[in-house]
Amino acid sequence: MNDWLLLSFDILILFILLGLAWLTCNTKEIKRGVTLFVAFGLLLAVIWARLKAPDLALAEAIIGAGISGALLLKAMRDYTEQTSLSSETSRFYVWGINAASLALFVLLAWGLWHALERSDGVRLAENVLITTPESGVSHPVTAVLLNFRAYDTLLELAVVFTAVLVVLAMGTKQRDFGKGEPILIAMVRWLAPILIVTSGYLLWVGAHAPGGAFQAGAMLAAAFILMSMTGVRVDSMLNDSSMRWLLVIGIGVFTITGIVMLLINGHFLAYSKELAKMLILLIEAAATLSIAAALTLAYLGGMPKPQQKTQSAVKIDKTEEGTS
């Protein structure tokens, strides 16, 4: 009986997911499309959880729905001139999105068929489970991302860094939010510390359970984004130099670790067994800070503007110039 209920639930959320995807791509109202996209991401996280992929479920809920939704809502606030698509533009986008989606579906279907029918049947999962105790961590996903395929993770950090560089190249950040509503301010006062502590927990627990740098960094960025929505000047906590250091510390620590291991063991990012756990934790901590800084800057829309001097400060400067 329970199996039938779970199967019915899975079929239901599958059809709801397809319906949300269709409505998101076909709506003409941008605000409605963003709302549907966030709902789509949250439901997709539930599906990943049902597929027993908690790491992907966490990433989808935090990044795919939460951070991406916040970025889209911020873009809507900054560019309010056009809140809906014209019929001609909408038709063009709908056909383009449908064609791209169909091509992606065919590609994924071919890949699945090739993996199930035409492969030699050899799977790497068993080898990963056997060698995980030697990786320095006990969670197989973390072992793959930070040890066995650490080079791929380094490239992922480079992609995030490059994306933020594009945002920074577009100029200074967009205008700040005004002071939030009392209910929102009260909620953020309770929620922001919880998110920060949860970020630290996800970072630490990633060694032996679902979590890790990307989830922790996104959670930390979510705390800063919520604070900025209440009118808190998040960028005023750090100067330009500190922000640049936070952006590069993840890639820097990762690369330096790889070079040191190359000199010691003869292979890039080939950790010594006795140092693996410490090095993975060091890399993840640095990556968490970089990811949080990158996502926060992406939300702010660029580098913080320099602090404006008050009128009294300007008068003092003019007085000092006159006396000199």
Coordinates of C-alpha atoms in Angstrom, one line a residue:
M1 CA 0.0 0.0 0.0
N2 CA 2.8 2.4 0.9
D3 CA 4.6 1.6 -2.4
W4 CA 1.4 2.6 -4.4
L5 CA 1.1 5.8 -2.4
L6 CA 4.7 6.7 -3.1
L7 CA 4.3 5.8 -6.7
S8 CA 1.2 8.0 -7.0
F9 CA 3.0 10.9 -5.3
D10 CA 6.0 10.5 -7.7
I11 CA 3.7 10.5 -10.7
L12 CA 1.8 13.5 -9.4
I13 CA 4.9 15.7 -8.8
L14 CA 6.2 14.6 -12.2
F15 CA 3.1 16.0 -14.0
I16 CA 3.2 19.1 -11.8
L17 CA 6.8 19.7 -12.7
L18 CA 6.1 19.4 -16.4
G19 CA 3.1 21.7 -16.0
L20 CA 5.3 24.3 -14.2
A21 CA 7.9 24.0 -16.9
W22 CA 5.3 24.6 -19.6
L23 CA 3.7 27.5 -17.8
T24 CA 7.1 29.1 -17.1
C25 CA 8.2 29.0 -20.7
N26 CA 4.8 30.2 -22.1
T27 CA 3.8 33.0 -19.8
K28 CA 4.0 36.5 -21.1
E29 CA 4.1 38.1 -17.6
I30 CA 7.7 38.2 -16.5
K31 CA 6.8 38.4 -12.8
R32 CA 4.6 35.4 -13.1
G33 CA 7.3 33.6 -15.0
V34 CA 9.9 34.2 -12.2
T35 CA 7.4 33.0 -9.6
L36 CA 6.8 29.8 -11.5
F37 CA 10.5 29.3 -12.0
V38 CA 11.1 29.5 -8.3
A39 CA 8.3 27.0 -7.7
F40 CA 9.8 24.8 -10.4
G41 CA 13.2 24.8 -8.7
L42 CA 11.7 23.9 -5.3
L43 CA 9.7 21.0 -6.7
L44 CA 12.8 19.8 -8.6
A45 CA 14.6 19.7 -5.3
V46 CA 11.8 17.5 -3.9
I47 CA 12.3 15.1 -6.9
W48 CA 16.0 14.9 -6.3
A49 CA 15.3 14.0 -2.7
R50 CA 12.9 11.3 -3.9
L51 CA 15.7 10.0 -6.2
K52 CA 17.9 9.7 -3.1
A53 CA 20.3 12.4 -4.2
P54 CA 20.3 14.7 -1.2
D55 CA 23.4 16.6 -2.4
L56 CA 21.6 17.6 -5.6
A57 CA 18.4 18.4 -3.7
L58 CA 20.3 20.8 -1.4
A59 CA 22.0 22.5 -4.3
E60 CA 18.8 22.8 -6.3
A61 CA 16.8 24.3 -3.4
I62 CA 19.5 26.7 -2.3
I63 CA 21.1 27.7 -5.7
G64 CA 18.6 26.7 -8.3
A65 CA 15.5 28.1 -6.6
G66 CA 16.7 30.4 -3.8
I67 CA 19.7 32.3 -5.2
S68 CA 18.5 32.2 -8.8
G69 CA 15.0 33.4 -7.8
A70 CA 16.5 36.3 -5.8
L71 CA 18.7 37.3 -8.8
L72 CA 15.7 37.3 -11.1
L73 CA 13.5 39.3 -8.6
K74 CA 16.3 41.8 -8.2
A75 CA 16.6 42.2 -12.0
M76 CA 12.9 42.8 -12.2
R77 CA 13.1 45.5 -9.6
D78 CA 16.0 47.3 -11.4
Y79 CA 14.5 47.1 -14.8
T80 CA 10.8 47.9 -14.4
E81 CA 10.2 49.4 -17.8
Q82 CA 9.1 46.2 -19.4
T83 CA 7.1 43.8 -17.2
S84 CA 5.6 41.7 -20.0
L85 CA 6.5 40.5 -23.4
S86 CA 4.8 41.6 -26.6
S87 CA 3.0 39.0 -28.6
E88 CA 5.6 39.0 -31.4
T89 CA 8.5 38.8 -29.0
S90 CA 6.8 36.3 -26.8
R91 CA 6.1 34.0 -29.8
F92 CA 9.8 34.2 -30.9
Y93 CA 11.0 33.4 -27.4
V94 CA 8.5 30.6 -26.9
W95 CA 9.5 28.9 -30.2
G96 CA 13.2 29.3 -29.4
I97 CA 12.9 27.9 -25.9
N98 CA 10.7 25.0 -27.1
A99 CA 13.2 24.1 -29.8
A100 CA 16.2 24.3 -27.4
S101 CA 14.3 22.2 -24.8
L102 CA 13.4 19.6 -27.4
A103 CA 17.0 19.4 -28.6
L104 CA 18.2 19.0 -25.0
F105 CA 15.6 16.3 -24.4
V106 CA 16.7 14.4 -27.4
L107 CA 20.4 14.7 -26.3
L108 CA 19.6 13.5 -22.8
A109 CA 17.5 10.6 -24.1
W110 CA 20.3 9.5 -26.4
G111 CA 22.8 9.7 -23.5
L112 CA 20.6 7.7 -21.2
W113 CA 20.0 5.1 -23.9
H114 CA 23.7 4.9 -24.7
A115 CA 24.6 4.5 -21.0
L116 CA 22.1 1.7 -20.4
E117 CA 22.2 -0.2 -23.7
R118 CA 25.5 0.3 -25.4
S119 CA 28.0 0.6 -22.5
D120 CA 30.2 -2.3 -21.3
G121 CA 28.3 -2.4 -18.0
V122 CA 31.3 -1.1 -16.0
R123 CA 30.3 1.3 -13.3
L124 CA 32.6 3.5 -11.3
A125 CA 30.4 3.6 -8.2
E126 CA 31.8 0.4 -6.8
N127 CA 35.4 1.7 -7.2
V128 CA 34.4 4.9 -5.6
L129 CA 32.9 3.2 -2.5
I130 CA 36.0 1.0 -2.2
T131 CA 38.5 3.8 -2.4
T132 CA 36.5 6.4 -0.4
P133 CA 38.2 5.5 3.0
E134 CA 41.5 6.5 1.4
S135 CA 40.2 9.9 0.2
G136 CA 40.3 11.6 3.6
V137 CA 36.5 11.8 3.9
S138 CA 33.7 9.2 4.3
H139 CA 31.1 10.8 2.0
P140 CA 31.4 9.5 -1.5
V141 CA 30.2 12.7 -3.2
T142 CA 32.7 14.8 -1.4
A143 CA 35.4 12.3 -2.1
V144 CA 34.7 12.5 -5.8
L145 CA 34.4 16.3 -5.9
L146 CA 37.4 17.2 -3.7
N147 CA 39.8 14.3 -4.3
F148 CA 39.1 11.9 -7.2
R149 CA 37.9 14.7 -9.6
A150 CA 39.2 17.7 -7.8
Y151 CA 40.4 19.3 -11.0
D152 CA 36.8 19.5 -12.2
T153 CA 35.7 21.3 -9.0
L154 CA 38.6 23.7 -9.5
L155 CA 37.3 24.5 -13.0
E156 CA 33.8 25.0 -11.5
L157 CA 35.1 27.6 -9.2
A158 CA 36.9 29.2 -12.1
V159 CA 33.5 29.4 -14.0
V160 CA 31.8 31.0 -11.0
F161 CA 34.7 33.5 -10.7
T162 CA 34.6 34.3 -14.4
A163 CA 30.8 34.9 -14.2
V164 CA 31.3 37.4 -11.3
L165 CA 34.0 39.2 -13.3
V166 CA 31.5 39.8 -16.0
V167 CA 29.1 41.2 -13.4
L168 CA 31.8 43.5 -12.0
A169 CA 32.8 44.6 -15.5
M170 CA 29.3 45.9 -16.0
G171 CA 29.9 48.7 -13.5
T172 CA 29.0 49.6 -9.9
K173 CA 26.2 47.9 -8.1
Q174 CA 22.6 48.7 -8.5
R175 CA 20.7 50.9 -6.1
D176 CA 20.1 49.6 -2.5
F177 CA 16.9 48.5 -1.1
G178 CA 15.1 50.9 1.2
K179 CA 14.4 50.0 4.8
G180 CA 12.3 46.9 4.9
E181 CA 9.0 46.3 6.5
P182 CA 9.0 45.6 10.2
I183 CA 7.8 42.1 9.8
L184 CA 10.7 41.4 7.3
I185 CA 13.3 43.0 9.5
A186 CA 12.1 41.0 12.5
M187 CA 12.2 37.8 10.5
V188 CA 15.7 38.4 9.1
R189 CA 17.0 39.2 12.6
W190 CA 16.1 35.6 13.6
L191 CA 16.8 34.0 10.2
A192 CA 20.2 35.4 9.3
P193 CA 22.1 34.0 12.3
I194 CA 20.4 30.6 11.7
L195 CA 21.5 30.6 8.0
I196 CA 25.1 31.5 8.9
V197 CA 25.3 28.7 11.5
T198 CA 23.7 26.3 9.0
S199 CA 26.3 27.3 6.5
G200 CA 29.0 26.4 8.9
Y201 CA 27.3 23.1 9.6
L202 CA 26.9 22.2 5.9
L203 CA 30.6 22.9 5.4
W204 CA 31.7 20.7 8.3
V205 CA 29.2 17.9 7.7
G206 CA 30.1 17.6 4.0
A207 CA 33.0 15.3 5.0
H208 CA 30.6 12.5 6.0
A209 CA 27.1 13.5 4.9
P210 CA 25.3 15.6 2.2
G211 CA 26.7 19.2 2.2
G212 CA 29.9 20.9 1.2
A213 CA 31.3 24.1 0.0
F214 CA 28.8 25.0 -2.7
Q215 CA 25.8 24.5 -0.5
A216 CA 27.5 26.2 2.5
G217 CA 28.6 29.2 0.3
A218 CA 25.1 29.6 -1.2
M219 CA 23.5 29.4 2.3
L220 CA 25.9 32.1 3.5
A221 CA 25.2 34.3 0.5
A222 CA 21.4 33.8 1.2
A223 CA 21.9 35.3 4.7
F224 CA 23.7 38.4 3.2
I225 CA 21.0 38.8 0.5
L226 CA 18.2 38.7 3.1
M227 CA 20.1 41.3 5.1
S228 CA 20.4 43.5 2.1
M229 CA 16.7 43.3 1.4
T230 CA 16.1 44.9 4.8
G231 CA 18.3 47.9 3.9
V232 CA 21.5 46.7 5.6
R233 CA 24.5 47.8 3.7
V234 CA 26.2 44.4 3.3
D235 CA 28.9 45.8 1.1
S236 CA 29.9 48.3 3.9
M237 CA 31.1 45.5 6.0
L238 CA 34.0 44.9 3.7
N239 CA 36.2 47.2 1.6
D240 CA 37.1 46.6 -2.1
S241 CA 40.4 44.9 -1.2
S242 CA 38.7 42.5 1.2
M243 CA 36.1 41.6 -1.3
R244 CA 38.7 40.9 -4.0
W245 CA 40.6 38.6 -1.6
L246 CA 37.4 36.8 -0.8
L247 CA 36.7 36.2 -4.5
V248 CA 40.1 34.7 -5.2
I249 CA 40.8 32.9 -2.0
G250 CA 38.9 29.8 -3.2
I251 CA 40.8 29.3 -6.5
G252 CA 44.0 30.5 -4.9
V253 CA 44.0 27.9 -2.0
F254 CA 42.9 25.2 -4.4
T255 CA 45.7 26.0 -7.0
I256 CA 48.4 26.4 -4.4
T257 CA 47.4 23.1 -2.8
G258 CA 47.6 21.4 -6.2
I259 CA 51.0 22.9 -6.9
V260 CA 52.4 21.8 -3.5
M261 CA 51.1 18.3 -4.1
L262 CA 52.7 18.3 -7.5
L263 CA 56.0 19.1 -6.0
I264 CA 55.6 16.5 -3.2
N265 CA 53.8 13.6 -5.0
G266 CA 54.5 14.4 -8.6
H267 CA 50.8 14.8 -9.5
F268 CA 48.6 17.9 -9.4
L269 CA 46.0 17.7 -6.6
A270 CA 47.2 14.2 -5.6
Y271 CA 46.8 14.5 -1.8
S272 CA 48.9 12.6 0.6
K273 CA 46.8 10.1 2.5
E274 CA 47.7 11.5 5.9
L275 CA 47.0 15.1 4.8
A276 CA 43.9 14.6 2.6
K277 CA 41.3 15.3 5.3
M278 CA 43.0 18.6 6.4
L279 CA 43.6 19.7 2.8
I280 CA 40.0 19.0 1.8
L281 CA 38.6 20.9 4.8
L282 CA 40.9 23.9 4.0
I283 CA 39.9 23.9 0.3
E284 CA 36.2 23.7 1.2
A285 CA 36.4 26.5 3.8
A286 CA 38.2 28.8 1.3
A287 CA 35.7 27.8 -1.5
T288 CA 32.8 28.6 0.8
L289 CA 34.0 32.2 1.3
S290 CA 34.6 32.7 -2.4
I291 CA 31.2 31.3 -3.4
A292 CA 29.4 33.4 -0.8
A293 CA 31.2 36.5 -2.0
A294 CA 30.6 35.7 -5.6
L295 CA 26.9 35.1 -5.2
T296 CA 26.4 38.2 -3.0
L297 CA 28.2 40.4 -5.5
A298 CA 26.2 38.9 -8.4
Y299 CA 23.0 39.8 -6.4
L300 CA 24.2 43.3 -5.7
G301 CA 24.9 43.8 -9.4
G302 CA 28.5 44.9 -9.3
M303 CA 31.3 46.2 -7.1
P304 CA 30.1 48.4 -4.2
K305 CA 30.1 52.1 -4.8
P306 CA 32.6 54.1 -2.9
Q307 CA 31.3 55.6 0.3
Q308 CA 30.0 59.1 -0.2
K309 CA 31.4 61.8 2.2
T310 CA 29.0 63.6 4.3
Q311 CA 28.6 67.4 4.1
S312 CA 30.5 67.9 7.3
A313 CA 33.4 65.7 6.1
V314 CA 33.6 67.7 2.9
K315 CA 33.7 71.0 4.9
I316 CA 36.5 69.7 7.0
D317 CA 38.5 68.7 3.9
K318 CA 38.0 72.2 2.4
T319 CA 39.1 73.8 5.7
E320 CA 42.2 71.7 5.9
E321 CA 43.0 72.6 2.2
G322 CA 42.6 76.3 3.0
T323 CA 44.8 76.2 6.1
S324 CA 47.5 74.3 4.2

